[in-house]
PDB file of N, CA and C in Angstrom:
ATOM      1  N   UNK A 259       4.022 -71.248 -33.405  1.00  0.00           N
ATOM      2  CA  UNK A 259       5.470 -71.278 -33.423  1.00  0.00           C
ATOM      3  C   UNK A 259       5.976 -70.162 -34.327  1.00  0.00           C
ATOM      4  N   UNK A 260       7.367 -69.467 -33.798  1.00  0.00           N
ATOM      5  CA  UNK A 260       7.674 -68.565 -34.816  1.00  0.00           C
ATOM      6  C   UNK A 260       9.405 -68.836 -34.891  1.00  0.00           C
ATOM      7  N   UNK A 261      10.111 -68.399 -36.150  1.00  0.00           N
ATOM      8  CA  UNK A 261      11.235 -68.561 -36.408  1.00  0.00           C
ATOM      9  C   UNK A 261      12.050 -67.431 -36.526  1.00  0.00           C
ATOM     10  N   UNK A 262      12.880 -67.181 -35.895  1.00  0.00           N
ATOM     11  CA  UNK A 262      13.717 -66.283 -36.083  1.00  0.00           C
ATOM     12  C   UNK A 262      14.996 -65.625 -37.026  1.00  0.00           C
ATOM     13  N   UNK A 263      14.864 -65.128 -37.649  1.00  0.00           N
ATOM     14  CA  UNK A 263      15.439 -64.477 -38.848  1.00  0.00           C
ATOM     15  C   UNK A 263      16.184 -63.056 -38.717  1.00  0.00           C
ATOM     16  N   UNK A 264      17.627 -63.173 -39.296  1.00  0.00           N
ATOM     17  CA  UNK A 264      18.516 -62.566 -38.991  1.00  0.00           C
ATOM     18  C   UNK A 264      17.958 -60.810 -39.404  1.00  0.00           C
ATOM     19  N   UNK A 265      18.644 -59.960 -39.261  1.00  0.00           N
ATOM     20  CA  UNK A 265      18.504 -58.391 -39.807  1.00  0.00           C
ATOM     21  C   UNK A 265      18.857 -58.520 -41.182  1.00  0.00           C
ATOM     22  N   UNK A 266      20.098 -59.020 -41.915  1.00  0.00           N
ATOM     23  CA  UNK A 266      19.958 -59.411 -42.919  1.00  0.00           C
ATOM     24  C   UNK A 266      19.074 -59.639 -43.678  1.00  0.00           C
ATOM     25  N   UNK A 267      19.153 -60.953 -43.626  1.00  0.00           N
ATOM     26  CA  UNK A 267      17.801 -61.748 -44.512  1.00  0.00           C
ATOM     27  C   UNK A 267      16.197 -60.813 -44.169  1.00  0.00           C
ATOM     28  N   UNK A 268      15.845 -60.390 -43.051  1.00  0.00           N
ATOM     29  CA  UNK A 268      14.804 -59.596 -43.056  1.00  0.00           C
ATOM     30  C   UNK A 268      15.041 -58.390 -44.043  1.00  0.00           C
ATOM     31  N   UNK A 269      15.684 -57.418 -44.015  1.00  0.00           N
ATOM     32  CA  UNK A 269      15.712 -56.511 -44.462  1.00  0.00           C
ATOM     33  C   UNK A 269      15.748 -56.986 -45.995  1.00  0.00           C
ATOM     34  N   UNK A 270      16.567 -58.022 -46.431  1.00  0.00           N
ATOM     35  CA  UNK A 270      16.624 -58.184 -48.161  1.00  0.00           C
ATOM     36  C   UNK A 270      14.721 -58.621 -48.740  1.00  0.00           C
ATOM     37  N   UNK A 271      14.455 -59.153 -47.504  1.00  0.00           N
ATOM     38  CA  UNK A 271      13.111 -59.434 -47.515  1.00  0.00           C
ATOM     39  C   UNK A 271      12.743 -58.518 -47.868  1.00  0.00           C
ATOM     40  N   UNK A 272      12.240 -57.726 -47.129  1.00  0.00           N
ATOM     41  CA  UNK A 272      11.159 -56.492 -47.508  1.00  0.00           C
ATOM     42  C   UNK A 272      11.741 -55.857 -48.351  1.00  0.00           C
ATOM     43  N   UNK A 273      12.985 -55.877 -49.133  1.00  0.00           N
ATOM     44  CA  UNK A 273      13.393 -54.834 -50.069  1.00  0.00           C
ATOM     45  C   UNK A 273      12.740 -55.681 -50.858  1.00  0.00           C
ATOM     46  N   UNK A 274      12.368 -57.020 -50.958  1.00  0.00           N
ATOM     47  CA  UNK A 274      11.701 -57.899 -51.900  1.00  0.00           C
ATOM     48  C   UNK A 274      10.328 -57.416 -51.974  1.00  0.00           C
ATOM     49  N   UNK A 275       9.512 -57.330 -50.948  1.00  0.00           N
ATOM     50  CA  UNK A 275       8.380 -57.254 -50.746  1.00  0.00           C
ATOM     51  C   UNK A 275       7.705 -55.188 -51.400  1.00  0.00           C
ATOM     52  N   UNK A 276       8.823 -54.621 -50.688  1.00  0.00           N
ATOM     53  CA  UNK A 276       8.619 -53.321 -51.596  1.00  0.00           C
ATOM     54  C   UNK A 276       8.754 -53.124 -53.126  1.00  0.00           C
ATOM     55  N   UNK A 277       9.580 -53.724 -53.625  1.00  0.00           N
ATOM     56  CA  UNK A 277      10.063 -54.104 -55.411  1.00  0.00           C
ATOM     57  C   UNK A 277       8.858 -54.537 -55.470  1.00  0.00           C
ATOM     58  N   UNK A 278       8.126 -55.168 -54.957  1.00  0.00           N
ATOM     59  CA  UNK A 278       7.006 -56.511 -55.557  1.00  0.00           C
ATOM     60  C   UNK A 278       5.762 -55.300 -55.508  1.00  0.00           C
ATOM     61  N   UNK A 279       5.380 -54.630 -54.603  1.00  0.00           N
ATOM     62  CA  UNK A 279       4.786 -53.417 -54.088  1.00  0.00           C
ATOM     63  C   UNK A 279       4.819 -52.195 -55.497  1.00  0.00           C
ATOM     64  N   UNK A 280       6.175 -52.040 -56.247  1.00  0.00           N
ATOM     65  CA  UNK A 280       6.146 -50.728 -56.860  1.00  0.00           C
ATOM     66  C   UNK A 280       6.381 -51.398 -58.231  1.00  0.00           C
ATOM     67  N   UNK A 281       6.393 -52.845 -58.471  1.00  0.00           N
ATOM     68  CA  UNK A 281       6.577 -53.169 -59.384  1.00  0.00           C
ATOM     69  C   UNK A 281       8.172 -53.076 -59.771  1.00  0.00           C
ATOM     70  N   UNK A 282       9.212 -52.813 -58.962  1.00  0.00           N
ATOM     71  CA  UNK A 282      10.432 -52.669 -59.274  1.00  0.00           C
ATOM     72  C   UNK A 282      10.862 -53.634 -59.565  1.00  0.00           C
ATOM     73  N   UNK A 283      11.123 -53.885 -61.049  1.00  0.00           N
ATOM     74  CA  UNK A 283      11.652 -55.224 -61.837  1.00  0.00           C
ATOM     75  C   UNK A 283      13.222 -55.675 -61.212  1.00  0.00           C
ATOM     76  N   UNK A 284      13.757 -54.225 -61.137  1.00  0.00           N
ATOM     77  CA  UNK A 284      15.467 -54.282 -61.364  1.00  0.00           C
ATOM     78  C   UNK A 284      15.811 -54.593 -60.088  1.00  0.00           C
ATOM     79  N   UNK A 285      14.900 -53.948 -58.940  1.00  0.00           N
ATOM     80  CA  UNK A 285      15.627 -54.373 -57.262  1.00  0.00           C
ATOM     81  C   UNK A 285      14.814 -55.650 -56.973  1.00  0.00           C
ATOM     82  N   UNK A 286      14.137 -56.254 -57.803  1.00  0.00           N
ATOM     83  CA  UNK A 286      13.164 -57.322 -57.441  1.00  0.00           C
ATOM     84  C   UNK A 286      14.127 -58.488 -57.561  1.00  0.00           C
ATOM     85  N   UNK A 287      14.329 -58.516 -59.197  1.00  0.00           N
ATOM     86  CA  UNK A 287      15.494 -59.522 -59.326  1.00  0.00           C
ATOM     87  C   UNK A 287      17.024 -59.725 -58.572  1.00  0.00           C
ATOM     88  N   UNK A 288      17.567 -58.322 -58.532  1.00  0.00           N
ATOM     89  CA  UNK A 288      18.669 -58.348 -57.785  1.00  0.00           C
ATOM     90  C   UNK A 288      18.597 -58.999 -56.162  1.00  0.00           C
ATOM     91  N   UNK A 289      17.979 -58.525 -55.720  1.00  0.00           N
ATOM     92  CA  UNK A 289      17.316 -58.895 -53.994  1.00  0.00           C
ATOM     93  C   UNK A 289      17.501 -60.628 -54.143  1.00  0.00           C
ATOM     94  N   UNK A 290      16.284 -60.885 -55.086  1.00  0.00           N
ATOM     95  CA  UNK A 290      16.138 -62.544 -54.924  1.00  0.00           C
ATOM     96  C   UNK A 290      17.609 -62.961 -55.471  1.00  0.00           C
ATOM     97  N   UNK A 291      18.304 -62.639 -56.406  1.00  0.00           N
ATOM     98  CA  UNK A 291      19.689 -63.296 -57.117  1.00  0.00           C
ATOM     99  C   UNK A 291      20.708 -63.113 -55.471  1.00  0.00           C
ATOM    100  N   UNK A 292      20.943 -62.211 -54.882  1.00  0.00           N
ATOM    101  CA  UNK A 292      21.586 -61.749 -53.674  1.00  0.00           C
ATOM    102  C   UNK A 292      21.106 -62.361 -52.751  1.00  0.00           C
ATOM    103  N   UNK A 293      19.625 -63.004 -52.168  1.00  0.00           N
ATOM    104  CA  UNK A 293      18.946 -63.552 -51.057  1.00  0.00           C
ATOM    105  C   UNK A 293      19.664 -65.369 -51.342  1.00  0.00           C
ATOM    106  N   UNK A 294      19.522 -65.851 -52.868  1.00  0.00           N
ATOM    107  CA  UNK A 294      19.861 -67.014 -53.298  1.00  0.00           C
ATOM    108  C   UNK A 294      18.060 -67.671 -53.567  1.00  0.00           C
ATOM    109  N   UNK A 295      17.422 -66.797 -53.680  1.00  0.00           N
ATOM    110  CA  UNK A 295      16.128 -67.475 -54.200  1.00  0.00           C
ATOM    111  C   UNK A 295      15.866 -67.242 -55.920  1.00  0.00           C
ATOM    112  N   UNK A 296      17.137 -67.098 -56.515  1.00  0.00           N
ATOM    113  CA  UNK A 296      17.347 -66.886 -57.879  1.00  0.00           C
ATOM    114  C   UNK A 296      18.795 -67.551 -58.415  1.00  0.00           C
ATOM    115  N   UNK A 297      19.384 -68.048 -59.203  1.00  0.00           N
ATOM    116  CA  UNK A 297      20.517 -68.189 -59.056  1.00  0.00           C
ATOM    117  C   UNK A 297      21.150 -66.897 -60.215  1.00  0.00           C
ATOM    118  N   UNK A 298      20.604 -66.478 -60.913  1.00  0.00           N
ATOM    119  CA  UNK A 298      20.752 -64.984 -62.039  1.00  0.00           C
ATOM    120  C   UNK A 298      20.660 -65.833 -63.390  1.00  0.00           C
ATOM    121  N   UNK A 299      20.834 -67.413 -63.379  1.00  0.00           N
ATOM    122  CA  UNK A 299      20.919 -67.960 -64.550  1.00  0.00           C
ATOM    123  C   UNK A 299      19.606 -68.659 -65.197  1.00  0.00           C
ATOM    124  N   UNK A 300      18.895 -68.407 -64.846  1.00  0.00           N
ATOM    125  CA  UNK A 300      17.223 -69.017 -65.039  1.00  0.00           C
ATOM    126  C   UNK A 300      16.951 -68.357 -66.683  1.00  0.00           C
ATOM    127  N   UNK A 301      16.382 -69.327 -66.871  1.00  0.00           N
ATOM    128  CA  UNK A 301      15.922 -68.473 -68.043  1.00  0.00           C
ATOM    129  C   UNK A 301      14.511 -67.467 -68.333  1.00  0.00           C
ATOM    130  N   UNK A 302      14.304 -66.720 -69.490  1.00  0.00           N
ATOM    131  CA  UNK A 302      13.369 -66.081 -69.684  1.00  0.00           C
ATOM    132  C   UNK A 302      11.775 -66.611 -68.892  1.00  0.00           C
ATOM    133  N   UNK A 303      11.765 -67.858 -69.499  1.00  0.00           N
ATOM    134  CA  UNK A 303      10.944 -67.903 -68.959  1.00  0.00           C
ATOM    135  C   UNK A 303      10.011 -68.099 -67.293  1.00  0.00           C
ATOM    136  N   UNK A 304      11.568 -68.504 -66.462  1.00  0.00           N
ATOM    137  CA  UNK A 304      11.487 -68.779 -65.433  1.00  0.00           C
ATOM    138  C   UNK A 304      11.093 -66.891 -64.610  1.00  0.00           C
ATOM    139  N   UNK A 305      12.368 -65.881 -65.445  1.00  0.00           N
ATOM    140  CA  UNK A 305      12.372 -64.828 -64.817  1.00  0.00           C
ATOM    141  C   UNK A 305      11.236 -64.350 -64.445  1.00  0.00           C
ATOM    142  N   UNK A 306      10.286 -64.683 -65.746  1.00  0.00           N
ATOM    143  CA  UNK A 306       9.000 -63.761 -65.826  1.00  0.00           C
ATOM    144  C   UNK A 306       8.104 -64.228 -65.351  1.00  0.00           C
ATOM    145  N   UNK A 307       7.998 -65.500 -64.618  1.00  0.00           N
ATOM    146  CA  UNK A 307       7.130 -66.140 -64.088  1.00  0.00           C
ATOM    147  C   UNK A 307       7.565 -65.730 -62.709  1.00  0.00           C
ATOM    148  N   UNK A 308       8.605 -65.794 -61.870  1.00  0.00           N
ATOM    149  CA  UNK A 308       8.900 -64.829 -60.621  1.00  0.00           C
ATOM    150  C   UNK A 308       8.879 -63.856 -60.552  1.00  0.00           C
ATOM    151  N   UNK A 309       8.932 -63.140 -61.185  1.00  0.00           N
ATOM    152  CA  UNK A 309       8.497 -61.506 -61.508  1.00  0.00           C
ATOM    153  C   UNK A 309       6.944 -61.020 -61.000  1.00  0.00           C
ATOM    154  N   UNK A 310       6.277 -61.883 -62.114  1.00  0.00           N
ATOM    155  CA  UNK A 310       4.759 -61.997 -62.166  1.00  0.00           C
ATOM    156  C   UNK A 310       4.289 -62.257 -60.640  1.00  0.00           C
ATOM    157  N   UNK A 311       4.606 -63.484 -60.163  1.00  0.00           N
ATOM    158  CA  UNK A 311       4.289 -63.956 -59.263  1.00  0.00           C
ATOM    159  C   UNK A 311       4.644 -62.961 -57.817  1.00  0.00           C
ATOM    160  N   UNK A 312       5.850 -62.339 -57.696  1.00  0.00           N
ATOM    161  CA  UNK A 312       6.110 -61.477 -56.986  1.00  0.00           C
ATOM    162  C   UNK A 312       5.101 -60.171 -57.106  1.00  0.00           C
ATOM    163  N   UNK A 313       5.266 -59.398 -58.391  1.00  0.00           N
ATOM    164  CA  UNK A 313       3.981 -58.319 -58.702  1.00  0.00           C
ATOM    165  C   UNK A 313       2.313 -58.750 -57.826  1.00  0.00           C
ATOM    166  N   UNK A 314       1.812 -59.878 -58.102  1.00  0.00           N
ATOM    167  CA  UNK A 314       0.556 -60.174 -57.406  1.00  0.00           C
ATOM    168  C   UNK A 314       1.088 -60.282 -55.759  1.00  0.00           C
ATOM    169  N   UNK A 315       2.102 -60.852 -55.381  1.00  0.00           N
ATOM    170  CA  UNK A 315       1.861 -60.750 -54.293  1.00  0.00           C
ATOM    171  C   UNK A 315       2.699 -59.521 -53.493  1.00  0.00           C
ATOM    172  N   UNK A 316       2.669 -58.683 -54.375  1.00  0.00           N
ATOM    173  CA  UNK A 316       2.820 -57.126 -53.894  1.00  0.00           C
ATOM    174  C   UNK A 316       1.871 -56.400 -53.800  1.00  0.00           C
ATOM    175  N   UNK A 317       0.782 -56.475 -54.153  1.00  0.00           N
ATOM    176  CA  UNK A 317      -0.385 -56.166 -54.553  1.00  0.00           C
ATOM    177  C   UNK A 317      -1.218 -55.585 -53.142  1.00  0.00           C
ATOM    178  N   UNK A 318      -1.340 -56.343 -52.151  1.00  0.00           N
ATOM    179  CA  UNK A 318      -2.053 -55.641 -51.116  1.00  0.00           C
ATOM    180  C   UNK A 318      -1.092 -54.739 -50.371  1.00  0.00           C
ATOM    181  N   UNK A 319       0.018 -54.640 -50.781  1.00  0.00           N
ATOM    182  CA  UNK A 319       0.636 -53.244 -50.086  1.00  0.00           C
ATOM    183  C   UNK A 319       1.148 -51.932 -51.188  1.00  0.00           C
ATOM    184  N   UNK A 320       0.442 -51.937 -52.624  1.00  0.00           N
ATOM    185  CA  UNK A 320       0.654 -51.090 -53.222  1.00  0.00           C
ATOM    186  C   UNK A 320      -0.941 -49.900 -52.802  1.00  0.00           C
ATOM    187  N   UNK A 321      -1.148 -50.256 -51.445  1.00  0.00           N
ATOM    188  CA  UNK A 321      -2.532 -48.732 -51.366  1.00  0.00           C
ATOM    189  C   UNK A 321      -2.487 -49.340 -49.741  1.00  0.00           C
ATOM    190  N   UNK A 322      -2.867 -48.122 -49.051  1.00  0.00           N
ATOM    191  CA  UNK A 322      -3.149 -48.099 -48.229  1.00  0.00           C
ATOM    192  C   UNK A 322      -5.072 -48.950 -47.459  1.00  0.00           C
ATOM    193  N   UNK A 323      -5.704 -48.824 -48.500  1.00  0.00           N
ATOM    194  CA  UNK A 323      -6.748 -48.840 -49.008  1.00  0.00           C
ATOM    195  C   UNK A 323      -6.901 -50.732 -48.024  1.00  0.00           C
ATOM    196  N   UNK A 324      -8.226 -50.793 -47.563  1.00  0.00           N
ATOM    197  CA  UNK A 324      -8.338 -52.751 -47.021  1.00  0.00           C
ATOM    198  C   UNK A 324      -8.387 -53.391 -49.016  1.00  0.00           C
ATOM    199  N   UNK A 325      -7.283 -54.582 -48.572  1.00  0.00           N
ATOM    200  CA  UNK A 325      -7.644 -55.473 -49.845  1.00  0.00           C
ATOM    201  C   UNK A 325      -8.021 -56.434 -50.236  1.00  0.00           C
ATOM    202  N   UNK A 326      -8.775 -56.618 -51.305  1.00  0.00           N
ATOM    203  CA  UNK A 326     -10.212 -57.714 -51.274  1.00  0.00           C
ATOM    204  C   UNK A 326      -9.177 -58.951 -51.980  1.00  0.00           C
ATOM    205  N   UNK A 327      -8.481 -59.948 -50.943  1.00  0.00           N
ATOM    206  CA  UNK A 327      -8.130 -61.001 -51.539  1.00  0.00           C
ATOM    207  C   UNK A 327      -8.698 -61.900 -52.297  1.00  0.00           C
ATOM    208  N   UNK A 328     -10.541 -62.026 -51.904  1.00  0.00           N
ATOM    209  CA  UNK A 328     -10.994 -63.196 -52.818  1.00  0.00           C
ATOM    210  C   UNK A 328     -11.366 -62.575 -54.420  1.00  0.00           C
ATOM    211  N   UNK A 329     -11.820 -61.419 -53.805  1.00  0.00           N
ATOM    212  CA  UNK A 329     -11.889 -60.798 -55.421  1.00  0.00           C
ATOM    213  C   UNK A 329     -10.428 -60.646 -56.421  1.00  0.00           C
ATOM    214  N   UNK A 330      -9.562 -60.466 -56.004  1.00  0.00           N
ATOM    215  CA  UNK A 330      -8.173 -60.486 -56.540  1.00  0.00           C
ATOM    216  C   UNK A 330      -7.851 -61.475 -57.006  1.00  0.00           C
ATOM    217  N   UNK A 331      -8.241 -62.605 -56.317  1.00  0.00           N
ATOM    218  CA  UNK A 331      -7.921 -64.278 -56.808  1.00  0.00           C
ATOM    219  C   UNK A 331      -6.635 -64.533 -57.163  1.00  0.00           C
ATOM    220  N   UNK A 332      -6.097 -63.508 -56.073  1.00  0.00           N
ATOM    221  CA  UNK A 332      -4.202 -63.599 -56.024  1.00  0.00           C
ATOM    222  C   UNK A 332      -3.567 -64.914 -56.063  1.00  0.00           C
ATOM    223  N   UNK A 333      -4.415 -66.483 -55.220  1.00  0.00           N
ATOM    224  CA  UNK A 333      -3.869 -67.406 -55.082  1.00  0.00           C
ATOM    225  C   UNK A 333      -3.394 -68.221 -56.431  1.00  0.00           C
ATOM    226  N   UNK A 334      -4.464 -68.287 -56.916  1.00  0.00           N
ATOM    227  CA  UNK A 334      -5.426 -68.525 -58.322  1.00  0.00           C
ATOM    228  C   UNK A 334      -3.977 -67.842 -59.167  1.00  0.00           C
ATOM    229  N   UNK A 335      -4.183 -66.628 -59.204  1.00  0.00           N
ATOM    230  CA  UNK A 335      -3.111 -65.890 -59.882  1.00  0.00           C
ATOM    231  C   UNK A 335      -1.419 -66.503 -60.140  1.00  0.00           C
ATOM    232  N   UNK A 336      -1.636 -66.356 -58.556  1.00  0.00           N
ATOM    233  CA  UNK A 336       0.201 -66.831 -58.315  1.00  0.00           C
ATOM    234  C   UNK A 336       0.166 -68.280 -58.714  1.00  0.00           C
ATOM    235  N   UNK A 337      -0.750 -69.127 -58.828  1.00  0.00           N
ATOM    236  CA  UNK A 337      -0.407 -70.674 -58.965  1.00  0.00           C
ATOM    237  C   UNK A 337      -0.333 -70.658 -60.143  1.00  0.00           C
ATOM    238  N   UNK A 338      -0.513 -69.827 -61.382  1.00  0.00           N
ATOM    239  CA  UNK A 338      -0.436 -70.426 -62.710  1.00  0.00           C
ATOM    240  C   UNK A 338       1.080 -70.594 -62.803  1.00  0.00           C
ATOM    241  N   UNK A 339       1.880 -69.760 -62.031  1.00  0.00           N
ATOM    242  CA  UNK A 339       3.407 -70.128 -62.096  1.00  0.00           C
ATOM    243  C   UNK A 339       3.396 -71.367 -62.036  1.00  0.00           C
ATOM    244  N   UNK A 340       3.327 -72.275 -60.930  1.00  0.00           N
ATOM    245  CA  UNK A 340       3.485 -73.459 -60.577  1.00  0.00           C
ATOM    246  C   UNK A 340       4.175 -74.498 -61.397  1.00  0.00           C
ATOM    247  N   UNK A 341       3.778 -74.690 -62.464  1.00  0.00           N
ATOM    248  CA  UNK A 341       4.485 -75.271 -63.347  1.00  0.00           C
ATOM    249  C   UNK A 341       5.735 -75.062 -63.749  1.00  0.00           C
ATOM    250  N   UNK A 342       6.026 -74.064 -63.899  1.00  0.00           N
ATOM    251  CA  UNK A 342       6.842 -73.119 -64.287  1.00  0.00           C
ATOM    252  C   UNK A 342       8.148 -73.151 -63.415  1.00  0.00           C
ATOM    253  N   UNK A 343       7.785 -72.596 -61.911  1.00  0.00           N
ATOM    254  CA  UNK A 343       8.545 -73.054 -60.853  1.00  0.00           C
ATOM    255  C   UNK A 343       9.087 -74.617 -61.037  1.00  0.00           C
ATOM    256  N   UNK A 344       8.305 -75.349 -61.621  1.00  0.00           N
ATOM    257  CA  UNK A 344       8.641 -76.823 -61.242  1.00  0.00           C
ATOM    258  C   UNK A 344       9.405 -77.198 -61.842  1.00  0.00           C
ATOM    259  N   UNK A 345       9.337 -76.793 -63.520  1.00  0.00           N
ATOM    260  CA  UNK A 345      10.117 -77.071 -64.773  1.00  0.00           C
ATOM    261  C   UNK A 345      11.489 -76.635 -64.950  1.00  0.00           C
ATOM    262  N   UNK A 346      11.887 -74.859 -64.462  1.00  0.00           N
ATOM    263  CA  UNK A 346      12.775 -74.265 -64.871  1.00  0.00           C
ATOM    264  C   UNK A 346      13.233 -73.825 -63.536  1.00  0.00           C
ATOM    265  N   UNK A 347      12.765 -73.890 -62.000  1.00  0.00           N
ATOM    266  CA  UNK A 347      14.454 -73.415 -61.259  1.00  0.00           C
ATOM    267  C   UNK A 347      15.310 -74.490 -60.627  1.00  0.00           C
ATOM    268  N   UNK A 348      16.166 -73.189 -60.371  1.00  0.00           N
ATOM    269  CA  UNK A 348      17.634 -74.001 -60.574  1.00  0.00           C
ATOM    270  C   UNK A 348      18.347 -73.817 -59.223  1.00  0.00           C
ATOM    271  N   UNK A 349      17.427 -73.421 -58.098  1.00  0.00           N
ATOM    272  CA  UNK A 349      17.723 -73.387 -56.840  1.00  0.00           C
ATOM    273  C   UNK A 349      17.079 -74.459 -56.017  1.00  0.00           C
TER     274      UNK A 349
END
């Protein structure tokens, strides 16, 4: 099954997915605060845990290069947020 998603919301997407890619802190946050997967009022600690979590999963499109997901242990990675997510957002 697949879902269909406006030009909009796609495009804010991948401006997400490229930020996450170059490490762009400033269009990373803005994108998600503008998409509504941020509300801008989270705190420190919430920011930096979506940040983080975005950075790893930018990760296989910062090289052209095949990327070794199990060695990366991206999942592993991104779940230490988890808590974090659970405690502090506000969306």
């Amino acid at each position: 099954a697949a879902r269909e998603y406006d030009e909009e919301f796609v495009r804010g997407y991948l401006n997400i997915v490229v930020a996450n890619a170059n490490k762009d802190e400033e269009t990373l946050m803005k994108e998600s605060v503008r998409m509504g997967f941020l509300t801008g009022e989270e705190n420190g600690v919430m920011m930096e845990a979506h940040k983080m979590s975005g950075f790893c999963l930018g990760e296989p499109f910062q090289s052209y290069e095949p990327y070794d997901f199990k060695a990366s242990r991206i999942t592993s990675r991104i779940s230490e947020h988890g808590s974090v997510f659970l405690r502090h957002r506000l969306t």
